[in-house]
Structure formats: structure tokens, C-alpha cells
Tab-separated table of C-alpha atoms and ligand atoms in Angstrom:
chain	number	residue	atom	x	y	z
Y	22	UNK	CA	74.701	79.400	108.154
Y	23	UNK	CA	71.307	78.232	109.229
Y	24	UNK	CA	70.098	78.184	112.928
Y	25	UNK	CA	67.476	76.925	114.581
Y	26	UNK	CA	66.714	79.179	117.868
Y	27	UNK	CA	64.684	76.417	119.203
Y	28	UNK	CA	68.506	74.354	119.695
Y	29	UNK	CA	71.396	77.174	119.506
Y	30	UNK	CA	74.529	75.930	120.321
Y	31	UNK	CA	75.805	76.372	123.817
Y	32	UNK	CA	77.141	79.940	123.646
Y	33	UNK	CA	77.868	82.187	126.540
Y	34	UNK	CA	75.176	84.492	127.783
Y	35	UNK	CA	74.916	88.006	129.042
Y	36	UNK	CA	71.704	89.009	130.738
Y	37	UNK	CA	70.355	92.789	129.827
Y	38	UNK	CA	69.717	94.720	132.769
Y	39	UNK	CA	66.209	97.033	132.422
Y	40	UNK	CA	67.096	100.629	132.333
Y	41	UNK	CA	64.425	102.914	131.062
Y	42	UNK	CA	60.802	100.982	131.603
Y	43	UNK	CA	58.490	101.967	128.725
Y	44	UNK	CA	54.864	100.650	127.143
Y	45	UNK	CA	56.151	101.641	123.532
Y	46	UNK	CA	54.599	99.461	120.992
Y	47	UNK	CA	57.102	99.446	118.685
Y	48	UNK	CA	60.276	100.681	120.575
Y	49	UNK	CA	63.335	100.344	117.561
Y	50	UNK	CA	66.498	102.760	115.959
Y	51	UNK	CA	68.269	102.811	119.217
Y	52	UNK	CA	70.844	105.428	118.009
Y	53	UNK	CA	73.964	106.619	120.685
Y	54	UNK	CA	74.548	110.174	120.276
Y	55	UNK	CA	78.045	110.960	121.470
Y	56	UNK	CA	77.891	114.949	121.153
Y	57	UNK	CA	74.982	114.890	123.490
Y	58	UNK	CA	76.067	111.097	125.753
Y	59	UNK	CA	72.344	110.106	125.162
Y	60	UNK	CA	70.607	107.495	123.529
Y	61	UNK	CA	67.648	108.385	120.812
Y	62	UNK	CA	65.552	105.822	120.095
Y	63	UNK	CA	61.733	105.834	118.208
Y	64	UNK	CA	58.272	104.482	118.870
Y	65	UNK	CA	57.197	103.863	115.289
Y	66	UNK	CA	53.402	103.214	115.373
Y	67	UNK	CA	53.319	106.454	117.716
Y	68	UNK	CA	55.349	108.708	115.394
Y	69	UNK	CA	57.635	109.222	118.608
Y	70	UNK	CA	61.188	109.743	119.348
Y	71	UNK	CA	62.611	109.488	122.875
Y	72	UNK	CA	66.181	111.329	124.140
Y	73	UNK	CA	66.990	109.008	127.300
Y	74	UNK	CA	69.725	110.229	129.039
Y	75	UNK	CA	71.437	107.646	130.939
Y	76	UNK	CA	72.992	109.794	133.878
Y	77	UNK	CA	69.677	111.650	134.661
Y	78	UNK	CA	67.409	108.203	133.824
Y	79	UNK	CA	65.331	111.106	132.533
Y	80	UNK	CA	63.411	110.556	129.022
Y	81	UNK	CA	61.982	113.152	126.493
Y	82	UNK	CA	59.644	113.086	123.722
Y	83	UNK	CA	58.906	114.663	120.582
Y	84	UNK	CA	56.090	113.632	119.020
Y	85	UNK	CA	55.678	113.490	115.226
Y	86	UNK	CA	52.301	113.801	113.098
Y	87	UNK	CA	53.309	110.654	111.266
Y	88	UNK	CA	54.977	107.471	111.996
Y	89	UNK	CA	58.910	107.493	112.686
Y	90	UNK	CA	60.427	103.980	111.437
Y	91	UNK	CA	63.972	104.910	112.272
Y	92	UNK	CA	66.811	108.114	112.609
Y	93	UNK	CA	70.192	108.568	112.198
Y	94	UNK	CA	73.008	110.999	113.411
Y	95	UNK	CA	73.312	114.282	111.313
Y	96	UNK	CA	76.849	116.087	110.498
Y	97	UNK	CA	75.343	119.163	110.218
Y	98	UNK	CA	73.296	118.893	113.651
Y	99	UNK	CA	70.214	116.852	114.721
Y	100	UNK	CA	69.268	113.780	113.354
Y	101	UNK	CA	68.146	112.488	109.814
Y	102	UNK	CA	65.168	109.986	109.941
Y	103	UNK	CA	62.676	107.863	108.017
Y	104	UNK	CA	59.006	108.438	108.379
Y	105	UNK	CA	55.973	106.907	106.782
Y	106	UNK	CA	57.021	107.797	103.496
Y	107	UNK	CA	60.105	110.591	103.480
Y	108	UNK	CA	62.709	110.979	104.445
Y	109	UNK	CA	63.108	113.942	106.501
Y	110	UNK	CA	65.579	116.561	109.247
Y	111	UNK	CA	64.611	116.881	112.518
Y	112	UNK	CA	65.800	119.127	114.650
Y	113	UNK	CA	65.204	117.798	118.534
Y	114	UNK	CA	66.067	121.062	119.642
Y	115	UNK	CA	63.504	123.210	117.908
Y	116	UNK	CA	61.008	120.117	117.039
Y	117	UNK	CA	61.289	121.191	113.700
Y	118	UNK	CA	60.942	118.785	111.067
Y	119	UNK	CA	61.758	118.975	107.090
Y	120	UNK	CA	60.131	116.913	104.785
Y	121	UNK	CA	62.180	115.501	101.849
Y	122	UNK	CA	62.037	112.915	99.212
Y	123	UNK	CA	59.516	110.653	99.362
Y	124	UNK	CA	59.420	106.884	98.041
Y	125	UNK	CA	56.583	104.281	96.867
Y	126	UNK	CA	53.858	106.631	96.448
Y	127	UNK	CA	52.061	104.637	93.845
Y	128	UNK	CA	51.949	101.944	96.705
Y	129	UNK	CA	49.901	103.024	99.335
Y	130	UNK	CA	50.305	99.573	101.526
Y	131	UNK	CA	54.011	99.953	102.334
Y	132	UNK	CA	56.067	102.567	104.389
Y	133	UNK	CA	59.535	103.072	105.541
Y	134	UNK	CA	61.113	100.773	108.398
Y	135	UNK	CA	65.031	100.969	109.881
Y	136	UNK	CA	67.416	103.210	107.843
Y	137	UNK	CA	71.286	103.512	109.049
Y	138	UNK	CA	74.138	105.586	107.670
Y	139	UNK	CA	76.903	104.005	105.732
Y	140	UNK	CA	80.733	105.087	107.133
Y	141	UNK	CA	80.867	107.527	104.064
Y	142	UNK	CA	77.985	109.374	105.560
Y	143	UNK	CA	74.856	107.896	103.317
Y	144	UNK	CA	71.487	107.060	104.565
Y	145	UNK	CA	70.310	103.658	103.284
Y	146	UNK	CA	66.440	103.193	104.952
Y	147	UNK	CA	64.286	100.362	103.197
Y	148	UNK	CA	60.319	99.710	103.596
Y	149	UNK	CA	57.762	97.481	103.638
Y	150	UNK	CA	54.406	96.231	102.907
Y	151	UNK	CA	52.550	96.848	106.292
Y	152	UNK	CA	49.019	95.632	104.774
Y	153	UNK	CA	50.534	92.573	103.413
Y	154	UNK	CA	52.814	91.609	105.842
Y	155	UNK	CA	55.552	90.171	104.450
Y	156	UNK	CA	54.613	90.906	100.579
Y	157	UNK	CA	57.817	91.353	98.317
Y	158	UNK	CA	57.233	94.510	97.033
Y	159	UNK	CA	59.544	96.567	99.266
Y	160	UNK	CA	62.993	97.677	98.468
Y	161	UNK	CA	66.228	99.470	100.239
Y	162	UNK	CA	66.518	103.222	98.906
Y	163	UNK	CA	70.461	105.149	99.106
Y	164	UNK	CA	69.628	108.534	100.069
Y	165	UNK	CA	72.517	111.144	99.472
Y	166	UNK	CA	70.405	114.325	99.588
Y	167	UNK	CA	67.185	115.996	98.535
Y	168	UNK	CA	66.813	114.728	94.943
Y	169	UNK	CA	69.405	111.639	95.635
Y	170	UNK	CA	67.618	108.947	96.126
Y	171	UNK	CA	68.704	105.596	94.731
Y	172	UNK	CA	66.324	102.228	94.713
Y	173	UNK	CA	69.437	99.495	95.681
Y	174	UNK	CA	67.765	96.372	96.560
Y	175	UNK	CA	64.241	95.078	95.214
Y	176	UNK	CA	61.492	92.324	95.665
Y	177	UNK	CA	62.700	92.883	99.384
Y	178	UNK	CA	59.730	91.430	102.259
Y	179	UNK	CA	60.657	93.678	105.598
Y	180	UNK	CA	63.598	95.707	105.399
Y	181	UNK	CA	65.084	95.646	108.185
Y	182	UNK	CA	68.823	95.738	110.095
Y	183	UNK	CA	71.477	97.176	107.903
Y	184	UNK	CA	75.183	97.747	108.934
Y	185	UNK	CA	78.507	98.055	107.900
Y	186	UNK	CA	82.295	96.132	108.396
Y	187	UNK	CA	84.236	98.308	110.009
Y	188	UNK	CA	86.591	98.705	107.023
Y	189	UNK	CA	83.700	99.442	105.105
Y	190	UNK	CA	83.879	96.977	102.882
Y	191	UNK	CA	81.241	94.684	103.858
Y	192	UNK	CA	77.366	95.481	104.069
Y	193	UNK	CA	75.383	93.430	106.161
Y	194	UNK	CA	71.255	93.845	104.940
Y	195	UNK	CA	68.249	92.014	107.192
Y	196	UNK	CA	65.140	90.730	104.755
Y	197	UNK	CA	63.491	89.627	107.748
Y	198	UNK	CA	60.613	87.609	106.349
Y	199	UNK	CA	63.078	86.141	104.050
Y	200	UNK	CA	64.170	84.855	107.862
Y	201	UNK	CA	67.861	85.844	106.607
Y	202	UNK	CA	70.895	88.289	107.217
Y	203	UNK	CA	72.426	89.367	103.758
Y	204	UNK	CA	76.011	90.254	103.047
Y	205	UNK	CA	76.969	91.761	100.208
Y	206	UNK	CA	80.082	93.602	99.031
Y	207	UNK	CA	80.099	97.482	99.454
Y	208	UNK	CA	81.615	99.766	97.220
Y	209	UNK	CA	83.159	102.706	99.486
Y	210	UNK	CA	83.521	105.283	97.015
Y	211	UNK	CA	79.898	105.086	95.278
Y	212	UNK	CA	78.120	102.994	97.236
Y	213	UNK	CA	77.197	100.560	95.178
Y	214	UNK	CA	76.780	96.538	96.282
Y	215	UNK	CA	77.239	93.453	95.030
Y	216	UNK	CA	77.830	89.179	95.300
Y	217	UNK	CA	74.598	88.981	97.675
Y	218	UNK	CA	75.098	85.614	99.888
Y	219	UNK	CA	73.593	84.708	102.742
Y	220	UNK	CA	75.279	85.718	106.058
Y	221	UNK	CA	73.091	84.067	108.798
Y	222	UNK	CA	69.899	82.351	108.493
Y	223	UNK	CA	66.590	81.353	111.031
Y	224	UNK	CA	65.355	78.044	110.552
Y	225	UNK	CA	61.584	79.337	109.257
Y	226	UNK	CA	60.208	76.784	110.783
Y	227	UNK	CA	60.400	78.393	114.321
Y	228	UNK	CA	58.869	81.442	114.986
Y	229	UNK	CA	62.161	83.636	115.532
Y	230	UNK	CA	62.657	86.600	112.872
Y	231	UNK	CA	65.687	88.456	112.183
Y	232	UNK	CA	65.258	92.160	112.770
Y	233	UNK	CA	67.348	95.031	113.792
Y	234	UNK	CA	71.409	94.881	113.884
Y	235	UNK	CA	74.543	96.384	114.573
Y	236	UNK	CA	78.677	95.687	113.707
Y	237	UNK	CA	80.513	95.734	116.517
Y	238	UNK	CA	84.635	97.337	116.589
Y	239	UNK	CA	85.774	93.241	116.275
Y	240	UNK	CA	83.530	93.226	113.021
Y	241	UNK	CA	81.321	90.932	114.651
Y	242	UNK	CA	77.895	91.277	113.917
Y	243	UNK	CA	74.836	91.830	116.257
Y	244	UNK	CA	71.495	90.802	115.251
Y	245	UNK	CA	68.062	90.863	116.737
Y	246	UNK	CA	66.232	87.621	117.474
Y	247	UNK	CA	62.542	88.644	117.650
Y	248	UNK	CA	59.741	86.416	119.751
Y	249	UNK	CA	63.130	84.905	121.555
Y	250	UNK	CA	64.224	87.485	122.982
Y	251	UNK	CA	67.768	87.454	122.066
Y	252	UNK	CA	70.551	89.615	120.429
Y	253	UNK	CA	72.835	86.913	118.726
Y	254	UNK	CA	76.962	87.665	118.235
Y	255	UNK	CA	77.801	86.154	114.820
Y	256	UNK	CA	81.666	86.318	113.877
Y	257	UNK	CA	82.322	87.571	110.044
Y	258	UNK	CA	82.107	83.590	109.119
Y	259	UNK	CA	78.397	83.858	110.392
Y	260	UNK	CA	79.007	81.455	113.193
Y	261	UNK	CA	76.910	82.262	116.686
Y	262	UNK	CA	79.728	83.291	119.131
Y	263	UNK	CA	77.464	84.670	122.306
Y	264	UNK	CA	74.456	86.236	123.115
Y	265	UNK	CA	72.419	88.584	125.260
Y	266	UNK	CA	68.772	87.906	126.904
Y	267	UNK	CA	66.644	90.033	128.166
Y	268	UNK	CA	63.143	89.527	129.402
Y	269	UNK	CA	60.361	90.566	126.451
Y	270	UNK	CA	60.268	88.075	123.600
Y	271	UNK	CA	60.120	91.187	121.081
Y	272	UNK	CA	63.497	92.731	121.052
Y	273	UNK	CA	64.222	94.778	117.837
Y	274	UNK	CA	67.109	95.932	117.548
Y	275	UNK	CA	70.484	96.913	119.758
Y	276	UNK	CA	73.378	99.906	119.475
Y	277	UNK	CA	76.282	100.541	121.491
Y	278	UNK	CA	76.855	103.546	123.691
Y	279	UNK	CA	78.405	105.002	126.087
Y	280	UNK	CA	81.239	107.192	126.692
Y	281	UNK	CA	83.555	103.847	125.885
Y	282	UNK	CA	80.944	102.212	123.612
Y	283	UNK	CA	81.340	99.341	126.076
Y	284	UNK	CA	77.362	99.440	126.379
Y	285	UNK	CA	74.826	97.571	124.615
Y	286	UNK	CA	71.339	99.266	124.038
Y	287	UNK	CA	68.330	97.471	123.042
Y	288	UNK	CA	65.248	98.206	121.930
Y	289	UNK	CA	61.708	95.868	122.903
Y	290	UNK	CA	58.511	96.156	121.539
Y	291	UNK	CA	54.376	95.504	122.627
Y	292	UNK	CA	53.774	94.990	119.198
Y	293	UNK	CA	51.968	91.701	118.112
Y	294	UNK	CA	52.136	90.169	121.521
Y	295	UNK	CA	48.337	89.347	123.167
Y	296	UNK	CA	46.978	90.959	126.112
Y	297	UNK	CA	47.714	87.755	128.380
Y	298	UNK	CA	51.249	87.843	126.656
Y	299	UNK	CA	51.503	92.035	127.678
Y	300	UNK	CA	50.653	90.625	131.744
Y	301	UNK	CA	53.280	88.347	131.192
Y	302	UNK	CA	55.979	90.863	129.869
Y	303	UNK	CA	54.659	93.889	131.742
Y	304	UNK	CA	58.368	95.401	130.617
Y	305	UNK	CA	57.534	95.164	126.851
Y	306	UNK	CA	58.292	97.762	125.220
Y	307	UNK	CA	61.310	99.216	127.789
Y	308	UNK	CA	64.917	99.596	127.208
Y	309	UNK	CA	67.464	97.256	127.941
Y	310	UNK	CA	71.445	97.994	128.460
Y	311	UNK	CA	74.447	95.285	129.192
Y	312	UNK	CA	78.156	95.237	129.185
Y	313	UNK	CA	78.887	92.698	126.759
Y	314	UNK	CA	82.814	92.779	127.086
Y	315	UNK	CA	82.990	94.479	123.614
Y	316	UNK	CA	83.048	97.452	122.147
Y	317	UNK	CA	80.924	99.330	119.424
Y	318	UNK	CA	82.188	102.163	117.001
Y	319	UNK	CA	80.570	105.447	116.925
Y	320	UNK	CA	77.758	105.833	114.039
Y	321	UNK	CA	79.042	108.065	111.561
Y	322	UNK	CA	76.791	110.844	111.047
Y	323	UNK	CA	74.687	111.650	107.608
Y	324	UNK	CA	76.877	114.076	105.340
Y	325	UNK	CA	74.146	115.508	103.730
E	5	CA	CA1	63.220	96.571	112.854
């Protein structure tokens, strides 16, 4: 289904309330981590990721020598995360970080962007071109291990949100300059996909881009309406069922959290937007929380 975000249909609306004010650039991966009841979330362009604890309203930050394009919950402790060009372990306690597989390095113009774990406990994290914006030369790699890395989707613009059905049946797969929200089916047991159609679609005419997303418990699915500032609720059909607004036009992406997952996270970013637009949106870049009268499901952590 096609919208246009200049006329969506009369849905209701949650506003996001601000609770951790931040000048990131490219805030995005807002990850819950339940074993610590804190949110993780990166600065890409500044290779940094945050720990913001919602009780204390305190933040920490490790900072990276390379960019960090998005993490993921680890079984074995710590998180897993994409960088420019590897994957890689970091350990937030230690700061420690190991370098692992890399991908594309015969083509120096494109790096990693989101990654998510599958509910088996695989890393899928796709890239692309940041000279040519918007070039289709990137792809979407399944990464089981050191030395397990499978190329799963290519000719791919930005990749961008990826999720998963709560059976697990279903993978949901953002091609953002493609303006469109993929489904496809998902193989549990060897993660394989298949029967690509087109979940939700932005009118390319208007200026909105999908980005970031997230599945909520219901199955519904929550994607990120960049330069509108909007997280959109589509039901598995792919029709728009409610939404959330928040003040910067560039949010990126959204998690729930919480000790109930009743909370909505989301991720905004300084990225793009002019120096007149910055004035106007002094809290681009900051991140957001709501109640959305839903709940999430707990990311399942990388098995590797
Ligand atoms: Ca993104």
C-alpha cells in the first residue's frame, strides 16, 4: 500500500515526550537492554554509542575510532554491532572492541547502516553507498559468526529497518531510497527468504523516506517516517493504524523498552537539516519516549 505523508488518513496520534536532549547528528539503533533496564543507542557519523539509563536520566559514552551504524544484544554478554565496514563485539564494560568479518572492500564508497538480530539469534546488517547516495550497489549480509557471512539481498539503495513477525515467519526489510518497506517470507530454521512484495510504500513524490523499524507483540509494524517526523503503525495488511509525533523532522528509527515494553524509544537526527532548520529544531538529534498503548517484545540477543 502506497501513502502519501503529505494526506495520511485520519489516524490517532500519540505525541513523544523529550527525554534525553542530545546534538547527535545521526542518533539511530535504539536498542532496550533488559539485563541492564537501559536503552543503547549510536551516533553513527561520530563512531559513538550512548547507555541512557532512564531512572538516573544519566547518559554514557564510548567512543569508537570508526563509525558505528547500528548494535545489537549479545547472548554471550555485551552487544554485537556494525561499523564502517565489520562487523564487530563490543564490550561496554571494558570498551573493548573485536573486529570481525568485513564486507564490500572492493567498494570503497559504501559502509554498513542498521543491522538487527533475527528471533533465532542471527545478525542481518545491510549497507550503503554513502558517496552516491542512494546508488544500488548495496546489499543485506546474514552474519552467523566469524567466517559466516551470507550476501541475502542485492542491488539494494539504503539498507535500512529490518524486523521480524513475531512468529518468525515474516521478515519485514526497509530499501529506503526505493521509498518502500519489503516483506518477504523467512525461513526459521536457515534463514533463508523469499516471495519479496511490497509491504508499505511513500509516495516518492514527497520528501518522506522510510527508515528505521520495529514489530511490535500485536505483529504490527513500526516504521520511521524521516523529514515528517513520524513513526507510522501499519497492521500486517500494511494499512496505517496510528502514529506517534515528535518534534524534529528527522526521526530514524524507534524500539520498545521498559520493564513492560510498554515504552516507545526513538531515535532523531541533525543530519541533513540546514543551520536555520537546526534553530528551528534545537532538539534534533535527542531522544524521544511515549506510551503508545502497546507493547514490544524483547530483542533476542545474537547467538554467536
Ligand atoms: Ca536508519
Amino acid at each position: 500500500m502506497q501513502y502519501d505523508p503529505r494526506h495520511l488518513p485520519s489516524v490517532p496520534v500519540t505525541q513523544a515526550e523529550l527525554v534525553h536532549q542530545h546534538d547527535s547528528i545521526l542518533g539511530e539503533s535504539p536498542l532496550w537492554e533488559e539485563r541492564e533496564q537501559v536503552l543503547y543507542w549510536v551516533d553513527i557519523d561520530r563512531g559513538k554509542i550512548h547507555r541512557f539509563d532512564p531512572a538516573t536520566r544519566e547518559n554514557t559514552t564510548h567512543t569508537l575510532p570508526t563509525k558505528v551504524t547500528s548494535i545489537a544484544r549479545r547472548a554471550k554478554g555485551g552487544l554485537i554491532a556494525s561499523l564502517k565496514k565489520n562487523f564487530a563485539f563490543f564490550d561496554p564494560v571494558t570498551g573493548q572492541v573485536e573486529m570481525l568479518d568485513v564486507v564490500e572492500d572492493d567498494q570503497p564508497e559504501n559502509r554498513f547502516n542498521d543491522g538487527k538480530v533475527d528471533r533465532q539469534g542471527r545478525f542481518w546488517a545491510g549497507t550503503m553507498n554513502e558517496v552516491h547516495i542512494g546508488k544500488p550497489d548495496a546489499g543485506l549480509y546474514r552474519f552467523e559468526g566469524p567466517g559466516r557471512v551470507e550476501k541475502m539481498v542485492s542491488e539494494v539503495t539504503i539498507s535500512n529497518g529490518t524486523g521480524w513477525s513475531p512468529c518468525g515467519r515474516i521478515m519485514y526489510y526497509t530499501d529506503t531510497l526505493r521509498h518502500t518497506v519489503f516483506a518477504y517470507d523467512f525461513e526459521e530454521k536457515t534463514g533463508s527468504i523469499s516471495n519479496r512484495r511490497e509491504f508499505y510504500s511513500v509516495d516518492p513524490s514527497a520528501e518522506g523516506l522510510p527508515d528505521g523499524l520495529t514489530v511490535d507483540a500485536e505483529g504490527f509494524v513500526w516504521s520511521a517516517l524521516v523529514n515528517y517526523g513520524r513513526m507510522l503503525r501499519f497492521d500486517p495488511a500494511g494499512k496505517l493504524e496510528r502514529m506517534v509525533t515528535f518534534p524534529p523532522t528527522r526521526g530514524t528509527c524507534c524500539t520498545f523498552g521498559g520493564a513492560n515494553y510498554d515504552e516507545l524509544y526513538i531515535t532523531t537526527a541533525r543530519e541533513c537539516l540546514t543551520p536555520e532548520q537546526i534553530a528551528a529544531q534545537p532538539l534534533a538529534g535527542s531522544v524521544f519516549r511515549c506510551e503508545p498503548g502497546v507493547k514490544g517484545l524483547p530483542e533476542t540477543p545474537f547467538a554467536g
